[in-house]
Amino acid sequence: MQLVCISDTHGDHERLQLPEGDVLVHAGDVTARGTGRETQSFMAWLGSQNYTHKVCIAGNHDRFMEREPAQSAVFAEDSGVVLLNDSGCVLDDVAFWGSPITPRFFNWSFMRDPGASIEAHWRLIPKSIDVLITHGPPRGILDEVYRSDGTIENTGCPSLLARVRDLQPSLHLFGHIHEGYGSLQRDGVSFHNISTMDERYRISNSPRVIAVPENRTGEV
């Protein structure tokens, strides 16, 4: 199975040139202003793309999707999109799990405080999955942000890192930290920051085409 992976398009999704694949995955921040109209328009666009399956999660900019989860789910279902919200699905024998949650930073959507608040979401991830999709990265994995004083900050979630190490999914896909775009292998997991926009909110990073490994044992 070939995954075509994008994230953080912030309403500019129609500018994308998408390669061929089996499943189109979007890891959140689908809107710019977080409105219902943007959400519905995005779902219609995603559903119209020529892939066997279309899967997405929300991100911290997607206010409507947190405020109106039922209506967002209707927009997705009407468009033939699988919307994951601390939930999973199995597509062609490949097990996916998706969560929009990120550590709190100002007052954005789907954000939780460190400790028990955010860890409750990570405990929902099943013990055996193939593809984990979260909006944000785990701590120390493609999560570096350059601050104005010249320092570099790792902004990922440490409790997510601990959970991923425990679960060992084949693939972990995420975005959120635009400047972290890239891939690496660590502790038996293939990590991919699939942010499509750069730190200046410009569409500049190519969609990632990622093959799901054949030697997997995941199930939801």
mmCIF file with all atom_site columns, C-alpha atoms in Angstrom:
data_model
loop_
_atom_site.group_PDB
_atom_site.id
_atom_site.type_symbol
_atom_site.label_atom_id
_atom_site.label_alt_id
_atom_site.label_comp_id
_atom_site.label_asym_id
_atom_site.label_entity_id
_atom_site.label_seq_id
_atom_site.pdbx_PDB_ins_code
_atom_site.Cartn_x
_atom_site.Cartn_y
_atom_site.Cartn_z
_atom_site.occupancy
_atom_site.B_iso_or_equiv
_atom_site.pdbx_formal_charge
_atom_site.auth_seq_id
_atom_site.auth_comp_id
_atom_site.auth_asym_id
_atom_site.auth_atom_id
_atom_site.pdbx_PDB_model_num
ATOM 1   C CA . MET A 1 1   ? 0.000   0.000  0.000  1.00 0.00 ? 1   MET A CA 1
ATOM 2   C CA . GLN A 1 2   ? 1.320   3.423  -1.037 1.00 0.00 ? 2   GLN A CA 1
ATOM 3   C CA . LEU A 1 3   ? 0.382   6.360  1.204  1.00 0.00 ? 3   LEU A CA 1
ATOM 4   C CA . VAL A 1 4   ? 0.431   9.900  -0.210 1.00 0.00 ? 4   VAL A CA 1
ATOM 5   C CA . CYS A 1 5   ? 0.917   12.078 2.853  1.00 0.00 ? 5   CYS A CA 1
ATOM 6   C CA . ILE A 1 6   ? 0.230   15.779 3.398  1.00 0.00 ? 6   ILE A CA 1
ATOM 7   C CA . SER A 1 7   ? -0.437  18.030 6.378  1.00 0.00 ? 7   SER A CA 1
ATOM 8   C CA . ASP A 1 8   ? -0.777  21.681 7.385  1.00 0.00 ? 8   ASP A CA 1
ATOM 9   C CA . THR A 1 9   ? -2.232  22.942 4.130  1.00 0.00 ? 9   THR A CA 1
ATOM 10  C CA . HIS A 1 10  ? -4.210  25.690 5.927  1.00 0.00 ? 10  HIS A CA 1
ATOM 11  C CA . GLY A 1 11  ? -6.805  26.149 3.194  1.00 0.00 ? 11  GLY A CA 1
ATOM 12  C CA . ASP A 1 12  ? -4.360  26.091 0.274  1.00 0.00 ? 12  ASP A CA 1
ATOM 13  C CA . HIS A 1 13  ? -4.940  22.414 -0.586 1.00 0.00 ? 13  HIS A CA 1
ATOM 14  C CA . GLU A 1 14  ? -6.114  23.156 -4.132 1.00 0.00 ? 14  GLU A CA 1
ATOM 15  C CA . ARG A 1 15  ? -2.604  24.340 -5.020 1.00 0.00 ? 15  ARG A CA 1
ATOM 16  C CA . LEU A 1 16  ? -1.147  20.879 -4.446 1.00 0.00 ? 16  LEU A CA 1
ATOM 17  C CA . GLN A 1 17  ? 0.135   18.582 -7.162 1.00 0.00 ? 17  GLN A CA 1
ATOM 18  C CA . LEU A 1 18  ? -0.523  15.105 -5.806 1.00 0.00 ? 18  LEU A CA 1
ATOM 19  C CA . PRO A 1 19  ? 1.327   11.980 -6.966 1.00 0.00 ? 19  PRO A CA 1
ATOM 20  C CA . GLU A 1 20  ? -0.276  8.581  -7.504 1.00 0.00 ? 20  GLU A CA 1
ATOM 21  C CA . GLY A 1 21  ? -0.919  6.239  -4.604 1.00 0.00 ? 21  GLY A CA 1
ATOM 22  C CA . ASP A 1 22  ? -3.524  4.166  -2.812 1.00 0.00 ? 22  ASP A CA 1
ATOM 23  C CA . VAL A 1 23  ? -4.395  6.225  0.273  1.00 0.00 ? 23  VAL A CA 1
ATOM 24  C CA . LEU A 1 24  ? -4.306  10.004 0.659  1.00 0.00 ? 24  LEU A CA 1
ATOM 25  C CA . VAL A 1 25  ? -3.521  10.965 4.271  1.00 0.00 ? 25  VAL A CA 1
ATOM 26  C CA . HIS A 1 26  ? -3.857  14.466 5.758  1.00 0.00 ? 26  HIS A CA 1
ATOM 27  C CA . ALA A 1 27  ? -2.478  14.967 9.280  1.00 0.00 ? 27  ALA A CA 1
ATOM 28  C CA . GLY A 1 28  ? -4.402  18.092 10.277 1.00 0.00 ? 28  GLY A CA 1
ATOM 29  C CA . ASP A 1 29  ? -4.602  21.879 10.003 1.00 0.00 ? 29  ASP A CA 1
ATOM 30  C CA . VAL A 1 30  ? -6.840  21.592 6.981  1.00 0.00 ? 30  VAL A CA 1
ATOM 31  C CA . THR A 1 31  ? -8.197  25.150 7.398  1.00 0.00 ? 31  THR A CA 1
ATOM 32  C CA . ALA A 1 32  ? -6.793  28.648 7.760  1.00 0.00 ? 32  ALA A CA 1
ATOM 33  C CA . ARG A 1 33  ? -9.481  30.223 9.950  1.00 0.00 ? 33  ARG A CA 1
ATOM 34  C CA . GLY A 1 34  ? -11.188 27.142 11.304 1.00 0.00 ? 34  GLY A CA 1
ATOM 35  C CA . THR A 1 35  ? -14.672 27.829 9.921  1.00 0.00 ? 35  THR A CA 1
ATOM 36  C CA . GLY A 1 36  ? -17.420 25.395 9.012  1.00 0.00 ? 36  GLY A CA 1
ATOM 37  C CA . ARG A 1 37  ? -17.419 26.564 5.409  1.00 0.00 ? 37  ARG A CA 1
ATOM 38  C CA . GLU A 1 38  ? -13.675 25.890 5.101  1.00 0.00 ? 38  GLU A CA 1
ATOM 39  C CA . THR A 1 39  ? -14.122 22.482 6.685  1.00 0.00 ? 39  THR A CA 1
ATOM 40  C CA . GLN A 1 40  ? -16.901 21.452 4.317  1.00 0.00 ? 40  GLN A CA 1
ATOM 41  C CA . SER A 1 41  ? -14.979 22.740 1.297  1.00 0.00 ? 41  SER A CA 1
ATOM 42  C CA . PHE A 1 42  ? -11.874 20.839 2.307  1.00 0.00 ? 42  PHE A CA 1
ATOM 43  C CA . MET A 1 43  ? -13.757 17.582 2.819  1.00 0.00 ? 43  MET A CA 1
ATOM 44  C CA . ALA A 1 44  ? -15.355 17.920 -0.611 1.00 0.00 ? 44  ALA A CA 1
ATOM 45  C CA . TRP A 1 45  ? -11.932 18.489 -2.176 1.00 0.00 ? 45  TRP A CA 1
ATOM 46  C CA . LEU A 1 46  ? -10.316 15.605 -0.311 1.00 0.00 ? 46  LEU A CA 1
ATOM 47  C CA . GLY A 1 47  ? -13.132 13.263 -1.227 1.00 0.00 ? 47  GLY A CA 1
ATOM 48  C CA . SER A 1 48  ? -12.826 14.158 -4.911 1.00 0.00 ? 48  SER A CA 1
ATOM 49  C CA . GLN A 1 49  ? -9.191  13.063 -5.154 1.00 0.00 ? 49  GLN A CA 1
ATOM 50  C CA . ASN A 1 50  ? -8.427  9.923  -7.144 1.00 0.00 ? 50  ASN A CA 1
ATOM 51  C CA . TYR A 1 51  ? -7.358  7.536  -4.386 1.00 0.00 ? 51  TYR A CA 1
ATOM 52  C CA . THR A 1 52  ? -8.947  4.352  -3.110 1.00 0.00 ? 52  THR A CA 1
ATOM 53  C CA . HIS A 1 53  ? -9.165  5.811  0.405  1.00 0.00 ? 53  HIS A CA 1
ATOM 54  C CA . LYS A 1 54  ? -8.914  9.298  1.888  1.00 0.00 ? 54  LYS A CA 1
ATOM 55  C CA . VAL A 1 55  ? -8.049  9.668  5.582  1.00 0.00 ? 55  VAL A CA 1
ATOM 56  C CA . CYS A 1 56  ? -7.633  12.802 7.693  1.00 0.00 ? 56  CYS A CA 1
ATOM 57  C CA . ILE A 1 57  ? -7.460  14.151 11.209 1.00 0.00 ? 57  ILE A CA 1
ATOM 58  C CA . ALA A 1 58  ? -7.919  17.696 12.506 1.00 0.00 ? 58  ALA A CA 1
ATOM 59  C CA . GLY A 1 59  ? -5.243  20.034 13.845 1.00 0.00 ? 59  GLY A CA 1
ATOM 60  C CA . ASN A 1 60  ? -4.957  22.961 16.214 1.00 0.00 ? 60  ASN A CA 1
ATOM 61  C CA . HIS A 1 61  ? -6.215  25.473 13.590 1.00 0.00 ? 61  HIS A CA 1
ATOM 62  C CA . ASP A 1 62  ? -9.392  23.488 12.910 1.00 0.00 ? 62  ASP A CA 1
ATOM 63  C CA . ARG A 1 63  ? -11.687 25.144 15.463 1.00 0.00 ? 63  ARG A CA 1
ATOM 64  C CA . PHE A 1 64  ? -14.969 24.093 13.846 1.00 0.00 ? 64  PHE A CA 1
ATOM 65  C CA . MET A 1 65  ? -13.914 20.451 13.915 1.00 0.00 ? 65  MET A CA 1
ATOM 66  C CA . GLU A 1 66  ? -13.453 20.588 17.692 1.00 0.00 ? 66  GLU A CA 1
ATOM 67  C CA . ARG A 1 67  ? -16.556 22.696 18.329 1.00 0.00 ? 67  ARG A CA 1
ATOM 68  C CA . GLU A 1 68  ? -18.824 20.687 15.992 1.00 0.00 ? 68  GLU A CA 1
ATOM 69  C CA . PRO A 1 69  ? -17.449 17.155 15.776 1.00 0.00 ? 69  PRO A CA 1
ATOM 70  C CA . ALA A 1 70  ? -20.753 15.599 14.689 1.00 0.00 ? 70  ALA A CA 1
ATOM 71  C CA . GLN A 1 71  ? -21.249 18.017 11.797 1.00 0.00 ? 71  GLN A CA 1
ATOM 72  C CA . SER A 1 72  ? -17.607 17.635 10.789 1.00 0.00 ? 72  SER A CA 1
ATOM 73  C CA . ALA A 1 73  ? -18.113 13.886 10.678 1.00 0.00 ? 73  ALA A CA 1
ATOM 74  C CA . VAL A 1 74  ? -21.138 14.399 8.416  1.00 0.00 ? 74  VAL A CA 1
ATOM 75  C CA . PHE A 1 75  ? -19.092 16.585 6.055  1.00 0.00 ? 75  PHE A CA 1
ATOM 76  C CA . ALA A 1 76  ? -16.449 13.843 5.907  1.00 0.00 ? 76  ALA A CA 1
ATOM 77  C CA . GLU A 1 77  ? -18.888 10.967 5.436  1.00 0.00 ? 77  GLU A CA 1
ATOM 78  C CA . ASP A 1 78  ? -20.800 12.806 2.718  1.00 0.00 ? 78  ASP A CA 1
ATOM 79  C CA . SER A 1 79  ? -17.498 13.273 0.861  1.00 0.00 ? 79  SER A CA 1
ATOM 80  C CA . GLY A 1 80  ? -16.266 9.712  1.275  1.00 0.00 ? 80  GLY A CA 1
ATOM 81  C CA . VAL A 1 81  ? -13.525 10.711 3.721  1.00 0.00 ? 81  VAL A CA 1
ATOM 82  C CA . VAL A 1 82  ? -12.462 8.734  6.790  1.00 0.00 ? 82  VAL A CA 1
ATOM 83  C CA . LEU A 1 83  ? -12.158 11.291 9.607  1.00 0.00 ? 83  LEU A CA 1
ATOM 84  C CA . LEU A 1 84  ? -10.280 9.930  12.624 1.00 0.00 ? 84  LEU A CA 1
ATOM 85  C CA . ASN A 1 85  ? -10.667 11.578 16.031 1.00 0.00 ? 85  ASN A CA 1
ATOM 86  C CA . ASP A 1 86  ? -9.011  9.417  18.677 1.00 0.00 ? 86  ASP A CA 1
ATOM 87  C CA . SER A 1 87  ? -10.275 6.516  16.605 1.00 0.00 ? 87  SER A CA 1
ATOM 88  C CA . GLY A 1 88  ? -9.120  3.912  14.136 1.00 0.00 ? 88  GLY A CA 1
ATOM 89  C CA . CYS A 1 89  ? -10.000 2.066  10.970 1.00 0.00 ? 89  CYS A CA 1
ATOM 90  C CA . VAL A 1 90  ? -8.739  -0.838 8.886  1.00 0.00 ? 90  VAL A CA 1
ATOM 91  C CA . LEU A 1 91  ? -8.214  -0.225 5.169  1.00 0.00 ? 91  LEU A CA 1
ATOM 92  C CA . ASP A 1 92  ? -7.197  -3.177 3.010  1.00 0.00 ? 92  ASP A CA 1
ATOM 93  C CA . ASP A 1 93  ? -5.894  -5.021 6.094  1.00 0.00 ? 93  ASP A CA 1
ATOM 94  C CA . VAL A 1 94  ? -3.800  -2.041 7.250  1.00 0.00 ? 94  VAL A CA 1
ATOM 95  C CA . ALA A 1 95  ? -4.700  -0.681 10.693 1.00 0.00 ? 95  ALA A CA 1
ATOM 96  C CA . PHE A 1 96  ? -4.741  3.125  11.129 1.00 0.00 ? 96  PHE A CA 1
ATOM 97  C CA . TRP A 1 97  ? -5.235  5.262  14.247 1.00 0.00 ? 97  TRP A CA 1
ATOM 98  C CA . GLY A 1 98  ? -5.558  9.046  14.254 1.00 0.00 ? 98  GLY A CA 1
ATOM 99  C CA . SER A 1 99  ? -5.606  11.778 16.898 1.00 0.00 ? 99  SER A CA 1
ATOM 100 C CA . PRO A 1 100 ? -5.676  15.596 16.536 1.00 0.00 ? 100 PRO A CA 1
ATOM 101 C CA . ILE A 1 101 ? -4.339  16.233 20.058 1.00 0.00 ? 101 ILE A CA 1
ATOM 102 C CA . THR A 1 102 ? -1.204  18.334 20.709 1.00 0.00 ? 102 THR A CA 1
ATOM 103 C CA . PRO A 1 103 ? 0.408   19.830 23.841 1.00 0.00 ? 103 PRO A CA 1
ATOM 104 C CA . ARG A 1 104 ? -1.101  23.146 24.923 1.00 0.00 ? 104 ARG A CA 1
ATOM 105 C CA . PHE A 1 105 ? 0.346   26.263 23.277 1.00 0.00 ? 105 PHE A CA 1
ATOM 106 C CA . PHE A 1 106 ? -1.744  29.415 23.701 1.00 0.00 ? 106 PHE A CA 1
ATOM 107 C CA . ASN A 1 107 ? -5.464  28.822 23.115 1.00 0.00 ? 107 ASN A CA 1
ATOM 108 C CA . TRP A 1 108 ? -5.723  26.741 19.957 1.00 0.00 ? 108 TRP A CA 1
ATOM 109 C CA . SER A 1 109 ? -7.953  23.731 19.321 1.00 0.00 ? 109 SER A CA 1
ATOM 110 C CA . PHE A 1 110 ? -7.451  20.102 20.358 1.00 0.00 ? 110 PHE A CA 1
ATOM 111 C CA . MET A 1 111 ? -4.767  21.061 22.879 1.00 0.00 ? 111 MET A CA 1
ATOM 112 C CA . ARG A 1 112 ? -4.269  19.413 26.255 1.00 0.00 ? 112 ARG A CA 1
ATOM 113 C CA . ASP A 1 113 ? -2.106  20.071 29.300 1.00 0.00 ? 113 ASP A CA 1
ATOM 114 C CA . PRO A 1 114 ? 0.894   17.850 30.108 1.00 0.00 ? 114 PRO A CA 1
ATOM 115 C CA . GLY A 1 115 ? 0.404   14.836 32.307 1.00 0.00 ? 115 GLY A CA 1
ATOM 116 C CA . ALA A 1 116 ? -2.922  13.066 32.823 1.00 0.00 ? 116 ALA A CA 1
ATOM 117 C CA . SER A 1 117 ? -4.896  15.345 30.468 1.00 0.00 ? 117 SER A CA 1
ATOM 118 C CA . ILE A 1 118 ? -2.926  14.512 27.331 1.00 0.00 ? 118 ILE A CA 1
ATOM 119 C CA . GLU A 1 119 ? -1.887  11.016 28.382 1.00 0.00 ? 119 GLU A CA 1
ATOM 120 C CA . ALA A 1 120 ? -5.551  9.978  28.498 1.00 0.00 ? 120 ALA A CA 1
ATOM 121 C CA . HIS A 1 121 ? -5.654  10.442 24.718 1.00 0.00 ? 121 HIS A CA 1
ATOM 122 C CA . TRP A 1 122 ? -2.464  8.475  24.100 1.00 0.00 ? 122 TRP A CA 1
ATOM 123 C CA . ARG A 1 123 ? -3.745  5.568  26.199 1.00 0.00 ? 123 ARG A CA 1
ATOM 124 C CA . LEU A 1 124 ? -6.583  5.197  23.695 1.00 0.00 ? 124 LEU A CA 1
ATOM 125 C CA . ILE A 1 125 ? -4.130  4.173  20.967 1.00 0.00 ? 125 ILE A CA 1
ATOM 126 C CA . PRO A 1 126 ? -4.422  0.371  20.570 1.00 0.00 ? 126 PRO A CA 1
ATOM 127 C CA . LYS A 1 127 ? -1.546  -1.927 21.339 1.00 0.00 ? 127 LYS A CA 1
ATOM 128 C CA . SER A 1 128 ? -1.155  -3.124 17.762 1.00 0.00 ? 128 SER A CA 1
ATOM 129 C CA . ILE A 1 129 ? -1.497  -0.746 14.804 1.00 0.00 ? 129 ILE A CA 1
ATOM 130 C CA . ASP A 1 130 ? 0.330   -0.224 11.530 1.00 0.00 ? 130 ASP A CA 1
ATOM 131 C CA . VAL A 1 131 ? -0.006  3.512  10.887 1.00 0.00 ? 131 VAL A CA 1
ATOM 132 C CA . LEU A 1 132 ? -0.292  6.120  13.639 1.00 0.00 ? 132 LEU A CA 1
ATOM 133 C CA . ILE A 1 133 ? -1.384  9.608  12.543 1.00 0.00 ? 133 ILE A CA 1
ATOM 134 C CA . THR A 1 134 ? -1.125  12.450 15.053 1.00 0.00 ? 134 THR A CA 1
ATOM 135 C CA . HIS A 1 135 ? -1.164  16.156 14.358 1.00 0.00 ? 135 HIS A CA 1
ATOM 136 C CA . GLY A 1 136 ? 1.953   16.853 16.407 1.00 0.00 ? 136 GLY A CA 1
ATOM 137 C CA . PRO A 1 137 ? 5.289   15.049 16.747 1.00 0.00 ? 137 PRO A CA 1
ATOM 138 C CA . PRO A 1 138 ? 6.708   13.116 19.671 1.00 0.00 ? 138 PRO A CA 1
ATOM 139 C CA . ARG A 1 139 ? 9.420   14.871 21.673 1.00 0.00 ? 139 ARG A CA 1
ATOM 140 C CA . GLY A 1 140 ? 12.788  15.031 19.921 1.00 0.00 ? 140 GLY A CA 1
ATOM 141 C CA . ILE A 1 141 ? 11.510  13.652 16.598 1.00 0.00 ? 141 ILE A CA 1
ATOM 142 C CA . LEU A 1 142 ? 11.427  16.202 13.748 1.00 0.00 ? 142 LEU A CA 1
ATOM 143 C CA . ASP A 1 143 ? 10.057  18.775 16.199 1.00 0.00 ? 143 ASP A CA 1
ATOM 144 C CA . GLU A 1 144 ? 12.706  21.527 16.339 1.00 0.00 ? 144 GLU A CA 1
ATOM 145 C CA . VAL A 1 145 ? 11.612  25.174 16.287 1.00 0.00 ? 145 VAL A CA 1
ATOM 146 C CA . TYR A 1 146 ? 14.079  28.051 15.982 1.00 0.00 ? 146 TYR A CA 1
ATOM 147 C CA . ARG A 1 147 ? 13.185  30.830 18.416 1.00 0.00 ? 147 ARG A CA 1
ATOM 148 C CA . SER A 1 148 ? 13.835  34.547 17.899 1.00 0.00 ? 148 SER A CA 1
ATOM 149 C CA . ASP A 1 149 ? 16.659  34.540 20.466 1.00 0.00 ? 149 ASP A CA 1
ATOM 150 C CA . GLY A 1 150 ? 18.585  31.990 18.406 1.00 0.00 ? 150 GLY A CA 1
ATOM 151 C CA . THR A 1 151 ? 17.768  28.984 20.568 1.00 0.00 ? 151 THR A CA 1
ATOM 152 C CA . ILE A 1 152 ? 16.303  25.724 19.296 1.00 0.00 ? 152 ILE A CA 1
ATOM 153 C CA . GLU A 1 153 ? 13.341  24.193 21.117 1.00 0.00 ? 153 GLU A CA 1
ATOM 154 C CA . ASN A 1 154 ? 12.054  20.637 20.887 1.00 0.00 ? 154 ASN A CA 1
ATOM 155 C CA . THR A 1 155 ? 8.287   21.119 20.874 1.00 0.00 ? 155 THR A CA 1
ATOM 156 C CA . GLY A 1 156 ? 6.995   17.558 20.581 1.00 0.00 ? 156 GLY A CA 1
ATOM 157 C CA . CYS A 1 157 ? 5.104   15.658 23.251 1.00 0.00 ? 157 CYS A CA 1
ATOM 158 C CA . PRO A 1 158 ? 7.218   13.518 25.623 1.00 0.00 ? 158 PRO A CA 1
ATOM 159 C CA . SER A 1 159 ? 4.307   11.325 26.680 1.00 0.00 ? 159 SER A CA 1
ATOM 160 C CA . LEU A 1 160 ? 3.477   10.621 23.025 1.00 0.00 ? 160 LEU A CA 1
ATOM 161 C CA . LEU A 1 161 ? 7.093   9.552  22.524 1.00 0.00 ? 161 LEU A CA 1
ATOM 162 C CA . ALA A 1 162 ? 6.804   7.135  25.438 1.00 0.00 ? 162 ALA A CA 1
ATOM 163 C CA . ARG A 1 163 ? 3.581   5.673  24.045 1.00 0.00 ? 163 ARG A CA 1
ATOM 164 C CA . VAL A 1 164 ? 5.035   5.250  20.545 1.00 0.00 ? 164 VAL A CA 1
ATOM 165 C CA . ARG A 1 165 ? 8.095   3.501  21.968 1.00 0.00 ? 165 ARG A CA 1
ATOM 166 C CA . ASP A 1 166 ? 5.771   1.132  23.795 1.00 0.00 ? 166 ASP A CA 1
ATOM 167 C CA . LEU A 1 167 ? 3.465   0.447  20.827 1.00 0.00 ? 167 LEU A CA 1
ATOM 168 C CA . GLN A 1 168 ? 6.049   0.318  18.006 1.00 0.00 ? 168 GLN A CA 1
ATOM 169 C CA . PRO A 1 169 ? 3.770   1.140  15.030 1.00 0.00 ? 169 PRO A CA 1
ATOM 170 C CA . SER A 1 170 ? 5.307   0.590  11.608 1.00 0.00 ? 170 SER A CA 1
ATOM 171 C CA . LEU A 1 171 ? 4.760   4.241  10.629 1.00 0.00 ? 171 LEU A CA 1
ATOM 172 C CA . HIS A 1 172 ? 4.145   7.418  12.625 1.00 0.00 ? 172 HIS A CA 1
ATOM 173 C CA . LEU A 1 173 ? 2.908   10.329 10.503 1.00 0.00 ? 173 LEU A CA 1
ATOM 174 C CA . PHE A 1 174 ? 2.503   13.894 11.819 1.00 0.00 ? 174 PHE A CA 1
ATOM 175 C CA . GLY A 1 175 ? 2.865   17.571 10.953 1.00 0.00 ? 175 GLY A CA 1
ATOM 176 C CA . HIS A 1 176 ? 2.227   20.712 13.064 1.00 0.00 ? 176 HIS A CA 1
ATOM 177 C CA . ILE A 1 177 ? 5.901   21.758 13.214 1.00 0.00 ? 177 ILE A CA 1
ATOM 178 C CA . HIS A 1 178 ? 6.362   23.053 9.683  1.00 0.00 ? 178 HIS A CA 1
ATOM 179 C CA . GLU A 1 179 ? 10.141  23.400 9.870  1.00 0.00 ? 179 GLU A CA 1
ATOM 180 C CA . GLY A 1 180 ? 10.459  19.749 10.940 1.00 0.00 ? 180 GLY A CA 1
ATOM 181 C CA . TYR A 1 181 ? 9.518   18.322 7.508  1.00 0.00 ? 181 TYR A CA 1
ATOM 182 C CA . GLY A 1 182 ? 11.439  15.123 6.841  1.00 0.00 ? 182 GLY A CA 1
ATOM 183 C CA . SER A 1 183 ? 11.833  11.481 7.819  1.00 0.00 ? 183 SER A CA 1
ATOM 184 C CA . LEU A 1 184 ? 13.917  9.355  10.167 1.00 0.00 ? 184 LEU A CA 1
ATOM 185 C CA . GLN A 1 185 ? 14.105  5.846  11.562 1.00 0.00 ? 185 GLN A CA 1
ATOM 186 C CA . ARG A 1 186 ? 14.434  5.380  15.315 1.00 0.00 ? 186 ARG A CA 1
ATOM 187 C CA . ASP A 1 187 ? 13.779  2.543  17.735 1.00 0.00 ? 187 ASP A CA 1
ATOM 188 C CA . GLY A 1 188 ? 12.211  0.424  15.006 1.00 0.00 ? 188 GLY A CA 1
ATOM 189 C CA . VAL A 1 189 ? 9.664   3.082  13.974 1.00 0.00 ? 189 VAL A CA 1
ATOM 190 C CA . SER A 1 190 ? 9.608   5.042  10.706 1.00 0.00 ? 190 SER A CA 1
ATOM 191 C CA . PHE A 1 191 ? 8.775   8.674  11.602 1.00 0.00 ? 191 PHE A CA 1
ATOM 192 C CA . HIS A 1 192 ? 7.602   11.210 9.019  1.00 0.00 ? 192 HIS A CA 1
ATOM 193 C CA . ASN A 1 193 ? 6.877   14.918 9.474  1.00 0.00 ? 193 ASN A CA 1
ATOM 194 C CA . ILE A 1 194 ? 4.637   15.533 6.463  1.00 0.00 ? 194 ILE A CA 1
ATOM 195 C CA . SER A 1 195 ? 3.999   19.286 6.884  1.00 0.00 ? 195 SER A CA 1
ATOM 196 C CA . THR A 1 196 ? 3.228   20.735 3.468  1.00 0.00 ? 196 THR A CA 1
ATOM 197 C CA . MET A 1 197 ? 3.719   24.393 4.406  1.00 0.00 ? 197 MET A CA 1
ATOM 198 C CA . ASP A 1 198 ? 7.012   25.845 5.599  1.00 0.00 ? 198 ASP A CA 1
ATOM 199 C CA . GLU A 1 199 ? 7.470   28.072 8.638  1.00 0.00 ? 199 GLU A CA 1
ATOM 200 C CA . ARG A 1 200 ? 6.294   31.086 6.597  1.00 0.00 ? 200 ARG A CA 1
ATOM 201 C CA . TYR A 1 201 ? 3.010   29.348 5.778  1.00 0.00 ? 201 TYR A CA 1
ATOM 202 C CA . ARG A 1 202 ? 3.874   28.774 2.129  1.00 0.00 ? 202 ARG A CA 1
ATOM 203 C CA . ILE A 1 203 ? 3.143   25.544 0.237  1.00 0.00 ? 203 ILE A CA 1
ATOM 204 C CA . SER A 1 204 ? 6.719   24.436 -0.324 1.00 0.00 ? 204 SER A CA 1
ATOM 205 C CA . ASN A 1 205 ? 7.157   20.811 0.823  1.00 0.00 ? 205 ASN A CA 1
ATOM 206 C CA . SER A 1 206 ? 6.289   17.981 -1.536 1.00 0.00 ? 206 SER A CA 1
ATOM 207 C CA . PRO A 1 207 ? 3.753   15.315 -0.578 1.00 0.00 ? 207 PRO A CA 1
ATOM 208 C CA . ARG A 1 208 ? 5.512   12.275 0.864  1.00 0.00 ? 208 ARG A CA 1
ATOM 209 C CA . VAL A 1 209 ? 4.910   8.897  -0.792 1.00 0.00 ? 209 VAL A CA 1
ATOM 210 C CA . ILE A 1 210 ? 5.416   6.228  1.857  1.00 0.00 ? 210 ILE A CA 1
ATOM 211 C CA . ALA A 1 211 ? 4.990   2.478  1.506  1.00 0.00 ? 211 ALA A CA 1
ATOM 212 C CA . VAL A 1 212 ? 3.377   0.559  4.343  1.00 0.00 ? 212 VAL A CA 1
ATOM 213 C CA . PRO A 1 213 ? 5.837   -2.218 5.309  1.00 0.00 ? 213 PRO A CA 1
ATOM 214 C CA . GLU A 1 214 ? 4.716   -5.728 4.455  1.00 0.00 ? 214 GLU A CA 1
ATOM 215 C CA . ASN A 1 215 ? 5.983   -7.287 7.718  1.00 0.00 ? 215 ASN A CA 1
ATOM 216 C CA . ARG A 1 216 ? 3.349   -5.734 9.948  1.00 0.00 ? 216 ARG A CA 1
ATOM 217 C CA . THR A 1 217 ? 1.043   -7.208 12.564 1.00 0.00 ? 217 THR A CA 1
ATOM 218 C CA . GLY A 1 218 ? -1.213  -4.280 13.435 1.00 0.00 ? 218 GLY A CA 1
ATOM 219 C CA . GLU A 1 219 ? -4.928  -4.478 14.026 1.00 0.00 ? 219 GLU A CA 1
ATOM 220 C CA . VAL A 1 220 ? -7.471  -2.111 15.591 1.00 0.00 ? 220 VAL A CA 1
#
